[in-house]
Short mmCIF file of C-alpha atoms in Angstrom, two decimals:
data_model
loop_
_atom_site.label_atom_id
_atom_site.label_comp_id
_atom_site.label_asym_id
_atom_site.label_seq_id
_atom_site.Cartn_x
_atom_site.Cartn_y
_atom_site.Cartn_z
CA UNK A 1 -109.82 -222.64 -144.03
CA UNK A 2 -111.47 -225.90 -143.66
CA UNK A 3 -110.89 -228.60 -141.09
CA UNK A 4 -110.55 -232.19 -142.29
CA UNK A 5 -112.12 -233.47 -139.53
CA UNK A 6 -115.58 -231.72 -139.60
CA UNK A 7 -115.25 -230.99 -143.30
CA UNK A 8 -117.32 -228.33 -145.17
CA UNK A 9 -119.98 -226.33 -142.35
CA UNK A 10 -122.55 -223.56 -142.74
CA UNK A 11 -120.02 -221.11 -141.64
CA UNK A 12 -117.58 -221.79 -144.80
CA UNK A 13 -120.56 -221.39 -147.41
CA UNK A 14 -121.32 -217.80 -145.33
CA UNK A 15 -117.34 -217.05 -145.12
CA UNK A 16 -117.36 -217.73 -149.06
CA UNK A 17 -120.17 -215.83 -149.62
CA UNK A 18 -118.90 -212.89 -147.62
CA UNK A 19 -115.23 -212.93 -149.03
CA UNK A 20 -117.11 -212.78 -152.79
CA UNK A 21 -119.46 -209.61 -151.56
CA UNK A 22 -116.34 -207.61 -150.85
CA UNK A 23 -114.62 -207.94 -153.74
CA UNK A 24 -111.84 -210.19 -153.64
CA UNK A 25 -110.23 -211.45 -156.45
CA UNK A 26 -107.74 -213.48 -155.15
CA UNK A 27 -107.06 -216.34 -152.41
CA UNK A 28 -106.18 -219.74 -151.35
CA UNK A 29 -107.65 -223.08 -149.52
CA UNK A 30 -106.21 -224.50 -146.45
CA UNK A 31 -107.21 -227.77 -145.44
CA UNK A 32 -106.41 -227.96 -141.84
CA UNK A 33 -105.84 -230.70 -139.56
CA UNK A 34 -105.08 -233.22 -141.73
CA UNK A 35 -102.97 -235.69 -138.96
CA UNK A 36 -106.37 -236.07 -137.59
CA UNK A 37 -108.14 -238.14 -140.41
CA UNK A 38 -107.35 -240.57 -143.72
CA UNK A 39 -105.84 -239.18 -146.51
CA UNK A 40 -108.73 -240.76 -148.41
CA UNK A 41 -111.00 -238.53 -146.42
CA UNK A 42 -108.63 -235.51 -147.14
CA UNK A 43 -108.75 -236.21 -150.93
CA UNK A 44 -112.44 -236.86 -150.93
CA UNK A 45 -112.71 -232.97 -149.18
CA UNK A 46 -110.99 -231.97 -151.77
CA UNK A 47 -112.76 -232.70 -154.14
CA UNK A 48 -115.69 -231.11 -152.31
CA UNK A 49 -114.47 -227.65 -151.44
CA UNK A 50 -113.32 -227.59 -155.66
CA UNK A 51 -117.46 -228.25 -156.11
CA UNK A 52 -118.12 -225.64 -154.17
CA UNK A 53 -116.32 -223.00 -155.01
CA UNK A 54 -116.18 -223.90 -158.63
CA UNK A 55 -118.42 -220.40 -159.62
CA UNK A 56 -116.53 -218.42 -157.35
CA UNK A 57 -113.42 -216.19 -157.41
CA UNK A 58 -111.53 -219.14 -155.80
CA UNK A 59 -112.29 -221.71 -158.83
CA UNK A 60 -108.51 -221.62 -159.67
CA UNK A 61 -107.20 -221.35 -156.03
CA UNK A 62 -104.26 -223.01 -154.80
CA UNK A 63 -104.82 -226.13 -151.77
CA UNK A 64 -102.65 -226.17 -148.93
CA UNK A 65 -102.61 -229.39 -146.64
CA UNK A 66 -101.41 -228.60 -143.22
CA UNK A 67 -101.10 -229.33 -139.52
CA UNK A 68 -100.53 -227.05 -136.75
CA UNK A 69 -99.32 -230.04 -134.76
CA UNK A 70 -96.84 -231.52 -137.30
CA UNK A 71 -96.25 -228.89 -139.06
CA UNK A 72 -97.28 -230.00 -142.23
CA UNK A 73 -97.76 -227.73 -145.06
CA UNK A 74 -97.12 -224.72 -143.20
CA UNK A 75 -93.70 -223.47 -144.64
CA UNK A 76 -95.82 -223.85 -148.13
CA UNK A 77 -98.47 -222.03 -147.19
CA UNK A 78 -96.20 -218.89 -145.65
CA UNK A 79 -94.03 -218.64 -148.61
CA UNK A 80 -97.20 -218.65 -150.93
CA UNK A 81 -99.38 -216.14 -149.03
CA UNK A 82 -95.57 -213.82 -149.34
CA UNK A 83 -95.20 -214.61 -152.81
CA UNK A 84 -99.09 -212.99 -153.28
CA UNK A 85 -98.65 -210.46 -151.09
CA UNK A 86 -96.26 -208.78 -153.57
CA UNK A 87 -98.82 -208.92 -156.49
CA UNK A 88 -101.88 -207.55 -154.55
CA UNK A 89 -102.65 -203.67 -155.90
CA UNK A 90 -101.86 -201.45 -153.08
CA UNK A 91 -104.25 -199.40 -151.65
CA UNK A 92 -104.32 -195.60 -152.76
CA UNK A 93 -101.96 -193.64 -150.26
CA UNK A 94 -102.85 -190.50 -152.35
CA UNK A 95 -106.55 -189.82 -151.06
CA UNK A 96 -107.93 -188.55 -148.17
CA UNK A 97 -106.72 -190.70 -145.01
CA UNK A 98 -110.15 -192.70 -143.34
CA UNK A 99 -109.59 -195.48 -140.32
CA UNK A 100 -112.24 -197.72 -139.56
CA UNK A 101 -112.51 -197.59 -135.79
CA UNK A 102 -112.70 -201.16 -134.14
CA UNK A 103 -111.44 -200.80 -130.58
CA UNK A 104 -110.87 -198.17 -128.19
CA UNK A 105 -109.14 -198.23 -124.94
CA UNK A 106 -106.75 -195.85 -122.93
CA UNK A 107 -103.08 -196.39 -121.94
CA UNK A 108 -101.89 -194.72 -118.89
CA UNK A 109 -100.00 -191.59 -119.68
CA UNK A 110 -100.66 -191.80 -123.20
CA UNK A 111 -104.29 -190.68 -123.45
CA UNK A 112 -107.02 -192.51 -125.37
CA UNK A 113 -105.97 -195.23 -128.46
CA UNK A 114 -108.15 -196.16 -131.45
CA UNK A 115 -107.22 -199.16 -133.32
CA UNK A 116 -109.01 -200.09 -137.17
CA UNK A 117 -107.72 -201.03 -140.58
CA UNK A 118 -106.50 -197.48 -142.65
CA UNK A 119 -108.98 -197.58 -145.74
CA UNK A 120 -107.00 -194.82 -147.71
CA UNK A 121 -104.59 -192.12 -148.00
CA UNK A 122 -101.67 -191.52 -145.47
CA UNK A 123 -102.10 -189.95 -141.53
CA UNK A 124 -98.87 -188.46 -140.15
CA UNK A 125 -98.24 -188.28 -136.14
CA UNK A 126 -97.49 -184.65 -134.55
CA UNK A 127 -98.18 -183.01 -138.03
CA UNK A 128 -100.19 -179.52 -138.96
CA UNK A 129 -101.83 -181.22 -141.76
CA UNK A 130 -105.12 -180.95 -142.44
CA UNK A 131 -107.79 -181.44 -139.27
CA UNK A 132 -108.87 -184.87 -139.42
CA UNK A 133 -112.06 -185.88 -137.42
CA UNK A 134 -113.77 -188.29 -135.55
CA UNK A 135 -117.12 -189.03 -137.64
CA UNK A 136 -119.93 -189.11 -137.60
CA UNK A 137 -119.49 -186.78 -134.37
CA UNK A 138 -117.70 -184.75 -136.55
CA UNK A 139 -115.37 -183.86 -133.36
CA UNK A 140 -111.64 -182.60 -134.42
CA UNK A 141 -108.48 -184.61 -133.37
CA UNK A 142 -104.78 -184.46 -133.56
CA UNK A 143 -103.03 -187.47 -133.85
CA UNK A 144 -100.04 -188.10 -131.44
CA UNK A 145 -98.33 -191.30 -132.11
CA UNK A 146 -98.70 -193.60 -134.87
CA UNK A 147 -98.51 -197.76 -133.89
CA UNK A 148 -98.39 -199.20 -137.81
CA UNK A 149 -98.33 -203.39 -138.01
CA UNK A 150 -97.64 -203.21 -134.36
CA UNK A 151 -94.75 -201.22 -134.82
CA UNK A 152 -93.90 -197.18 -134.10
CA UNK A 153 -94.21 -195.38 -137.02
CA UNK A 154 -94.36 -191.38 -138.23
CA UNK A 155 -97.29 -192.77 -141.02
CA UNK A 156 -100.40 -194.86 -141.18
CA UNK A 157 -100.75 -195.87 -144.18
CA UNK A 158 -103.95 -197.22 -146.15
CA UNK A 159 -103.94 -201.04 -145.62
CA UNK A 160 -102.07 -200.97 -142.62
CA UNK A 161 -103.71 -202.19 -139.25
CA UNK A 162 -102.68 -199.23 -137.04
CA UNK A 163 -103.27 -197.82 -133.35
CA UNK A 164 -103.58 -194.11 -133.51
CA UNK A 165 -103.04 -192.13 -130.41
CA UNK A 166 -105.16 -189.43 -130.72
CA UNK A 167 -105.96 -185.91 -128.31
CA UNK A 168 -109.16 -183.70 -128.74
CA UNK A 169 -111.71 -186.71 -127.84
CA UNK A 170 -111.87 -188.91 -124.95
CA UNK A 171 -112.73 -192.94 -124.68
CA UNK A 172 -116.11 -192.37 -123.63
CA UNK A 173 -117.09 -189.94 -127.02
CA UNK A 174 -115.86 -193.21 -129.56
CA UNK A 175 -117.52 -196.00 -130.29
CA UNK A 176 -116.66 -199.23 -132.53
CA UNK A 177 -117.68 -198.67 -136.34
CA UNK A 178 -116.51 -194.85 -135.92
CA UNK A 179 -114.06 -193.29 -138.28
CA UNK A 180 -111.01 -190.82 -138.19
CA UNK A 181 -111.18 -189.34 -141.15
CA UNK A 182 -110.38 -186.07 -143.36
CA UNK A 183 -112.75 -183.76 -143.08
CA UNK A 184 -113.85 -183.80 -146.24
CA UNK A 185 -114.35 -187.89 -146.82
CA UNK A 186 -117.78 -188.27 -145.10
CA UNK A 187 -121.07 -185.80 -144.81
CA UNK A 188 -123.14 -188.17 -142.53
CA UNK A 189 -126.92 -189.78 -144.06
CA UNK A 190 -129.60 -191.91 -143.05
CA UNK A 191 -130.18 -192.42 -147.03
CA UNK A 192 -127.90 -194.35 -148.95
CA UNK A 193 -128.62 -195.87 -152.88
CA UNK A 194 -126.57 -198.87 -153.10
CA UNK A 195 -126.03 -201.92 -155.62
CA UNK A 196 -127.03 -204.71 -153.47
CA UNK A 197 -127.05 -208.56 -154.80
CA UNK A 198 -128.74 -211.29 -152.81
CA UNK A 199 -127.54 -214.15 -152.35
CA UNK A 200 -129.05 -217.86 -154.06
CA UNK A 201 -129.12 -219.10 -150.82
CA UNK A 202 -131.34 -216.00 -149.08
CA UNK A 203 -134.69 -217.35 -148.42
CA UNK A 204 -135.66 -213.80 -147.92
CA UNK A 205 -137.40 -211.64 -150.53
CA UNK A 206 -136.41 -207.90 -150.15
CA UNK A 207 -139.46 -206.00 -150.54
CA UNK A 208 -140.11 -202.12 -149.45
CA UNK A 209 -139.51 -201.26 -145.69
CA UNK A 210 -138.25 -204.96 -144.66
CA UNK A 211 -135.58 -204.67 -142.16
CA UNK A 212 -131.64 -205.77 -142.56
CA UNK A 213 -128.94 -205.55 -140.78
CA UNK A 214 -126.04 -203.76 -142.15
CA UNK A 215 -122.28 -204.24 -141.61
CA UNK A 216 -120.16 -201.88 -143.75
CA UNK A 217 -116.58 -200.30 -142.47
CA UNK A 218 -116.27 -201.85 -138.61
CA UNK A 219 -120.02 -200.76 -138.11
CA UNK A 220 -123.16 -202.84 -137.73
CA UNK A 221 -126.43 -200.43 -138.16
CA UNK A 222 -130.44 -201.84 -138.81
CA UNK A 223 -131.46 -200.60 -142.00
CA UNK A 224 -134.94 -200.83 -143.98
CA UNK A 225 -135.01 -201.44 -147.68
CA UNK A 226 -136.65 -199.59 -150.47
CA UNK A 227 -136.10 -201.21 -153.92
CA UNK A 228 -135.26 -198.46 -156.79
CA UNK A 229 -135.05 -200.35 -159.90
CA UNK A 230 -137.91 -202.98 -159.16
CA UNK A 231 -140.44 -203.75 -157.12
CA UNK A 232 -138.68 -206.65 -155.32
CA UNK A 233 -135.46 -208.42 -155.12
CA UNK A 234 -135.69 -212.01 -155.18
CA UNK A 235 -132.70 -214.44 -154.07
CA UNK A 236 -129.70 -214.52 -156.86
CA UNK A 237 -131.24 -211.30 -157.98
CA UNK A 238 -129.10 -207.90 -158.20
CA UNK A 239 -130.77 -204.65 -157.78
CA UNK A 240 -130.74 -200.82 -157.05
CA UNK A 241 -131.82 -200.08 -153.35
CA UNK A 242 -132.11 -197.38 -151.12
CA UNK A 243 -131.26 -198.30 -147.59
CA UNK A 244 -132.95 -196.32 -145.25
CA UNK A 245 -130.54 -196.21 -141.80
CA UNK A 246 -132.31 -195.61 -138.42
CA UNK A 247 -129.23 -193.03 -137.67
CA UNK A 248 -126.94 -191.27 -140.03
CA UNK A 249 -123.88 -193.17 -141.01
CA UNK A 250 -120.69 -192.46 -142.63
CA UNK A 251 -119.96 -193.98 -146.03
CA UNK A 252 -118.04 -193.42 -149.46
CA UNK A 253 -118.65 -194.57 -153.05
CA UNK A 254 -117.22 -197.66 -153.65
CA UNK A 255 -117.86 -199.25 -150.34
CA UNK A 256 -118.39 -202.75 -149.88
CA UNK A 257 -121.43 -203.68 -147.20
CA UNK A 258 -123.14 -206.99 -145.97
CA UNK A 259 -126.48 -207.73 -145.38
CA UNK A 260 -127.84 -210.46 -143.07
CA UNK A 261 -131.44 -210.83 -142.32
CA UNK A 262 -133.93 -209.01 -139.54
CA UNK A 263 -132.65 -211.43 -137.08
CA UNK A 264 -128.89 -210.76 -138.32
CA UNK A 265 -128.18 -214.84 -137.98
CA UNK A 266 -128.20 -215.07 -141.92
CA UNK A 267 -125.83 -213.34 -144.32
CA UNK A 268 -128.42 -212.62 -147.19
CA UNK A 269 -126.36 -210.56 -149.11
CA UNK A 270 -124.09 -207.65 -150.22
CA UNK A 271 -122.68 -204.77 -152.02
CA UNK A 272 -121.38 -201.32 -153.30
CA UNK A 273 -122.31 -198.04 -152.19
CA UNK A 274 -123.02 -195.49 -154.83
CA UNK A 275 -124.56 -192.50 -153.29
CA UNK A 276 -124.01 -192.00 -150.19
CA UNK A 277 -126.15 -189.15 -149.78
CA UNK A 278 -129.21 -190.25 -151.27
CA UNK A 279 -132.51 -188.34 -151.68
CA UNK A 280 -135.73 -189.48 -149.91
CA UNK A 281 -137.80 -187.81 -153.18
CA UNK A 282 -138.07 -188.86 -156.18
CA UNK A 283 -135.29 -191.78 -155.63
CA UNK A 284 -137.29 -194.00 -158.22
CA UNK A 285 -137.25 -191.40 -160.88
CA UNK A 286 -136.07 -191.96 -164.53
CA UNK A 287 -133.30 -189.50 -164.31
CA UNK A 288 -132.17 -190.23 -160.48
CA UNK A 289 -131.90 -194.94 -161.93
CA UNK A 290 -129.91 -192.82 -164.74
CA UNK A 291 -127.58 -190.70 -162.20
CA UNK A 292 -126.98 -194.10 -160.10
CA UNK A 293 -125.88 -195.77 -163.59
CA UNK A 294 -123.50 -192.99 -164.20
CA UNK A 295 -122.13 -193.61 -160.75
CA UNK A 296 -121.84 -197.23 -161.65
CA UNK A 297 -120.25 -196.50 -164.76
CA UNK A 298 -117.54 -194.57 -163.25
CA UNK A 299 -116.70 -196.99 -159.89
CA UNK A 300 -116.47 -199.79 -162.93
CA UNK A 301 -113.44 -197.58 -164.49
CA UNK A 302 -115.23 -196.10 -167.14
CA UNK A 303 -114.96 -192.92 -166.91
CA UNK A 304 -116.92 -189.40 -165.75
CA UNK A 305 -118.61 -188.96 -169.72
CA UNK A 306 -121.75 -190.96 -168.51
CA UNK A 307 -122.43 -189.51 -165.27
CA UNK A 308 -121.92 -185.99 -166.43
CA UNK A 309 -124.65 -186.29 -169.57
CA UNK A 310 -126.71 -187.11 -166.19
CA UNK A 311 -126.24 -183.61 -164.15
CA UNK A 312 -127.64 -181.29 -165.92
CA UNK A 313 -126.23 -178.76 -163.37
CA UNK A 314 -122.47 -180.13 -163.35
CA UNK A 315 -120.73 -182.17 -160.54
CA UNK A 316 -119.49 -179.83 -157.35
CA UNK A 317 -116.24 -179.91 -156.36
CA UNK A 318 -117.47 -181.53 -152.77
CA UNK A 319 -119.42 -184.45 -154.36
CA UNK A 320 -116.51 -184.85 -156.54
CA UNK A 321 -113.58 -185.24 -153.94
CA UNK A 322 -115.96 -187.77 -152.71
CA UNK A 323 -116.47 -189.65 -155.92
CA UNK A 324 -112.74 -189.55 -156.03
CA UNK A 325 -112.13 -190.32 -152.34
CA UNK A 326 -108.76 -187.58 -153.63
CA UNK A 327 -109.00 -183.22 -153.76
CA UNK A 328 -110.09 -182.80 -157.89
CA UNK A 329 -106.75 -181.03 -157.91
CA UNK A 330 -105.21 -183.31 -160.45
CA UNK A 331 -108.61 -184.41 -162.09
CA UNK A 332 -108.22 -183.85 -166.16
CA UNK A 333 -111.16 -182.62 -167.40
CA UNK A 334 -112.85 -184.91 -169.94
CA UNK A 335 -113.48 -184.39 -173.49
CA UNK A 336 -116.50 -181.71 -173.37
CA UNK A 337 -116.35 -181.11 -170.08
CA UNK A 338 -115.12 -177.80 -168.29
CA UNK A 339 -114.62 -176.31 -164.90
CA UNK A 340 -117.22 -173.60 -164.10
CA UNK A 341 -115.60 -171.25 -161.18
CA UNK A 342 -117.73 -169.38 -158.94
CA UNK A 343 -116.65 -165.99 -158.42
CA UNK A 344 -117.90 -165.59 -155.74
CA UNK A 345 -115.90 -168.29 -153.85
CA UNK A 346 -112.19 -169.80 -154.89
CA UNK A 347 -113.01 -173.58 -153.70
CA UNK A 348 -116.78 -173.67 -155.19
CA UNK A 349 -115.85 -175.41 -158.66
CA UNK A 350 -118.10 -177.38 -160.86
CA UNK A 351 -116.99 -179.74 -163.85
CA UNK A 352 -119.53 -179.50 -166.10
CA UNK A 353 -120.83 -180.72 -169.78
CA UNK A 354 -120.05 -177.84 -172.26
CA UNK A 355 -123.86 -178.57 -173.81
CA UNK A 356 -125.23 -178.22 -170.53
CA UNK A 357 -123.29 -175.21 -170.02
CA UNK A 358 -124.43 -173.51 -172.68
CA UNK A 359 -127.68 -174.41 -172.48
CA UNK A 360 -128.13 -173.15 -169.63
CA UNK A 361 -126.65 -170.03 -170.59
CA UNK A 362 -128.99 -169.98 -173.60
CA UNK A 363 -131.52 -170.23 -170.61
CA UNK A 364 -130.73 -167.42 -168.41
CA UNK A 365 -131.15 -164.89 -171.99
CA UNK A 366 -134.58 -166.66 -173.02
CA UNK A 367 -136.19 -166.29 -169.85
CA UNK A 368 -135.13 -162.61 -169.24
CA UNK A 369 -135.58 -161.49 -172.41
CA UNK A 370 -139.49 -162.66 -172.10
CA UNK A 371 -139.49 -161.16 -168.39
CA UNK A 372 -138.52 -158.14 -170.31
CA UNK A 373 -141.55 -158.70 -173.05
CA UNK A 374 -143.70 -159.41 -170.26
CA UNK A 375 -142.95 -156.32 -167.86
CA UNK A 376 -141.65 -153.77 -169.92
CA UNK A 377 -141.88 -151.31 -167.04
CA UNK A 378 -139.47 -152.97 -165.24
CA UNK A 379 -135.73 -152.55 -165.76
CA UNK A 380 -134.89 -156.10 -165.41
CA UNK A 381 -135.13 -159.20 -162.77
CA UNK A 382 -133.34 -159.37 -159.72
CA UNK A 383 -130.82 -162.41 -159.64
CA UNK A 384 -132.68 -164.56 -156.65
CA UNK A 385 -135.82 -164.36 -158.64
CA UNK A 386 -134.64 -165.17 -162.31
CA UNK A 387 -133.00 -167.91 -160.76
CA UNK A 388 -136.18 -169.46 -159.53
CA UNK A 389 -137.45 -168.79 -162.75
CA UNK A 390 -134.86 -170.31 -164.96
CA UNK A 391 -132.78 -173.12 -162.76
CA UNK A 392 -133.67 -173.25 -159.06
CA UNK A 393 -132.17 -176.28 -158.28
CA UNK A 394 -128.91 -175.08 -159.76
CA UNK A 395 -126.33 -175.13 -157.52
CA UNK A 396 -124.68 -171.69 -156.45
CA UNK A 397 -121.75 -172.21 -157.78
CA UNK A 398 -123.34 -173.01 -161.09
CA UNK A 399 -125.87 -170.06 -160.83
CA UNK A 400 -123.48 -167.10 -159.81
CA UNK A 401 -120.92 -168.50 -162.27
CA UNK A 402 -123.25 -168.68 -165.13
CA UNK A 403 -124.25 -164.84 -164.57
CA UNK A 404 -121.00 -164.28 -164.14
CA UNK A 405 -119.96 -165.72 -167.78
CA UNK A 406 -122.90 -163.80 -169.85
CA UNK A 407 -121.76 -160.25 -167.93
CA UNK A 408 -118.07 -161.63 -169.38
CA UNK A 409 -119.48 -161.71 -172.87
CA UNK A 410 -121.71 -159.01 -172.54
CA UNK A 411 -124.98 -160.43 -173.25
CA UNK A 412 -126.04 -159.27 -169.42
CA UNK A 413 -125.51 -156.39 -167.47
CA UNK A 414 -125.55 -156.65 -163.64
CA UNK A 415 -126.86 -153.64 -161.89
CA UNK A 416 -126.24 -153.44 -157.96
#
């Protein structure tokens, strides 16, 4: 929205900027307050906000002309922000239900009230289902009553603006930028990798440890940057950093953020979270650039293939339903891929790349048949130790399901 009578201001190249960061694909230009200048001066502002926005995602957006007074324009505009409504992809109601907290406030006789914007799945008032929680304080709550557009409702729904009225926390425990979330959406972390693009207009140069402010859900946080994939990030560049948070946030894959400089007066930037439980080790290795590309690869819609040639230990079932922001009930395999059970555990599952499988079963026989070379005393190597020796950062899962498979074909025996 522009007004005709100051025309185009810092704050509409920073609201342009800030739309394009989070994704949008699709929009329309109001030009308010027309009855206050010349329709030459309209036209000529026009033409203006069409320069600007000529390399954005609003090149081929509809103008509206209107007056709040008068009433010009504004029937138009209503009928054409309907008409969109019905083509914009609805959010997915099938994940795990997540509301970005931004107010909080009691009601007498009703308890404490959190209102935010539902990011996914569906939340249902009074039910059993599943404990959601209060993150990062990771504190359970029930939810009561549902208000959904400002109107009663048994559902929240992802997209809707809601007030949830919840029990097991009181107003003094939540704070703006909190989340009530499944349980299993969010494991809080001060290290996040992110794709992060800076603006043309940043006069800032993002080198290691400067400090940014951060606003991603309804949460503002003061981050410091470590660039991944080069040295520096220069203005119009796009790069693969590590934010480094000064307390642990909550955050998903696929998350859009924004960046505005050490004094926070500046929008700089923006972005897409890919791991949101980075390492602080190694983060600028060849194979962890390659894991963040596989991330990438998938968030883009192109599948798991990449990002599972990347683990050589398989993809857990937790990092998965994260990935997914959705339980891996339903998740098809893909071509080469298989699910590697634990048997020690009925939820610990692993998708994993049948060449990694078996090479890592081709692994576990190499290195105890040498053990058995080397110490021929010995009648074999106790399952905590060959593990060290053959995959210790192999996840348990993995590890005891591995074993587990060679006993199956009888290449090991397990004694005690």
């Amino acid at each position: 929205v522009v007004a005709a009578d100051d025309g185009i201001m810092p704050q509409t190249l920073e609201h342009v900027a800030i739309l394009s960061m989070l994704g949008l694909q699709r929009g329309c230009v109001v030009i308010n307050k027309v009855d206050r200048v010349e329709p030459e001066v309209v036209q000529q502002l026009q033409d203006d906000v069409r320069r600007l926005l000529q390399s954005t995602f609003l090149a081929q957006a509809a103008f509206f002309m209107t007056s709040s007074l008068t009433g010009q324009g504004v029937a138009e505009l209503k009928t054409h922000l309907e008409n969109e409504a019905q083509h914009v992809q609805q959010r997915q109601e099938n994940g795990f239900f997540r509301l970005a907290i931004d107010r909080v406030f009691t009601l007498e006789g009703q308890g404490t009230v959190v209102t935010g914007t539902a990011y996914a799945g569906v939340a249902e008032a009074g039910s059993d289902q599943a404990v959601l929680r209060l993150m990062p304080q990771n504190l359970p709550v029930r939810v009561r009553s549902i208000h959904a557009q400002n109107t009663p409702s048994a559902y929240a729904k992802a997209g809707q603006r809601c007030a949830l009225n919840i029990a097991g926390v009181a107003k003094n425990q939540i704070e703006r930028g909190n989340w009530v979330a499944d349980a299993r959406c969010f494991i809080p972390a001060t290290h996040v990798d992110v794709r992060l693009q800076l603006l043309g207009t940043a006069s800032t140069v993002l080198k290691t440890w400067v400090l940014v402010h951060v606003h991603i859900g309804a949460a503002h946080y003061v981050a410091h940057v470590v660039p991944l994939s080069q040295d520096q990030v220069q203005p119009e560049q796009t790069a693969l950093v590590q934010l480094v948070f000064t307390e642990a946030i909550c955050s998903m894959p696929g998350d859009r953020f924004i960046v505005r400089d050490a004094q926070a007066k500046h929008t700089i930037g923006g972005g897409v979270v890919l791991d949101p439980n980075a390492p602080d080790r190694k983060r600028r290795s060849i194979a962890r650039l390659s894991w963040l590309d596989g991330i990438e690869n998938y968030l883009q819609g192109r599948g798991l293939e990449f990002l599972l040639r990347q683990a050589p230990y398989g993809l857990e079932q937790i990092f998965l339903q994260r990935l997914l922001g959705a339980d891996v009930t339903d998740l098809v395999a893909p071509v080469g891929a298989l699910w590697v059970q634990s048997p020690r555990s009925a939820t610990a599952k692993v998708l994993i790349h049948q060449n990694a499988w078996e090479h890592l079963l081709a692994r576990i026989e190499t290195v105890l048949a040498e053990a058995h070379e080397r110490y021929p005393d010995e009648p074999g190597v106790e399952a905590a130790r060959l593990r060290r020796m053959v995959a210790p950062r192999a996840p348990e899962s993995v590890w005891f399901g591995a074993l587990h498979e060679l006993v199956q074909r009888q290449r090991l025996v397990l004694n005690g």
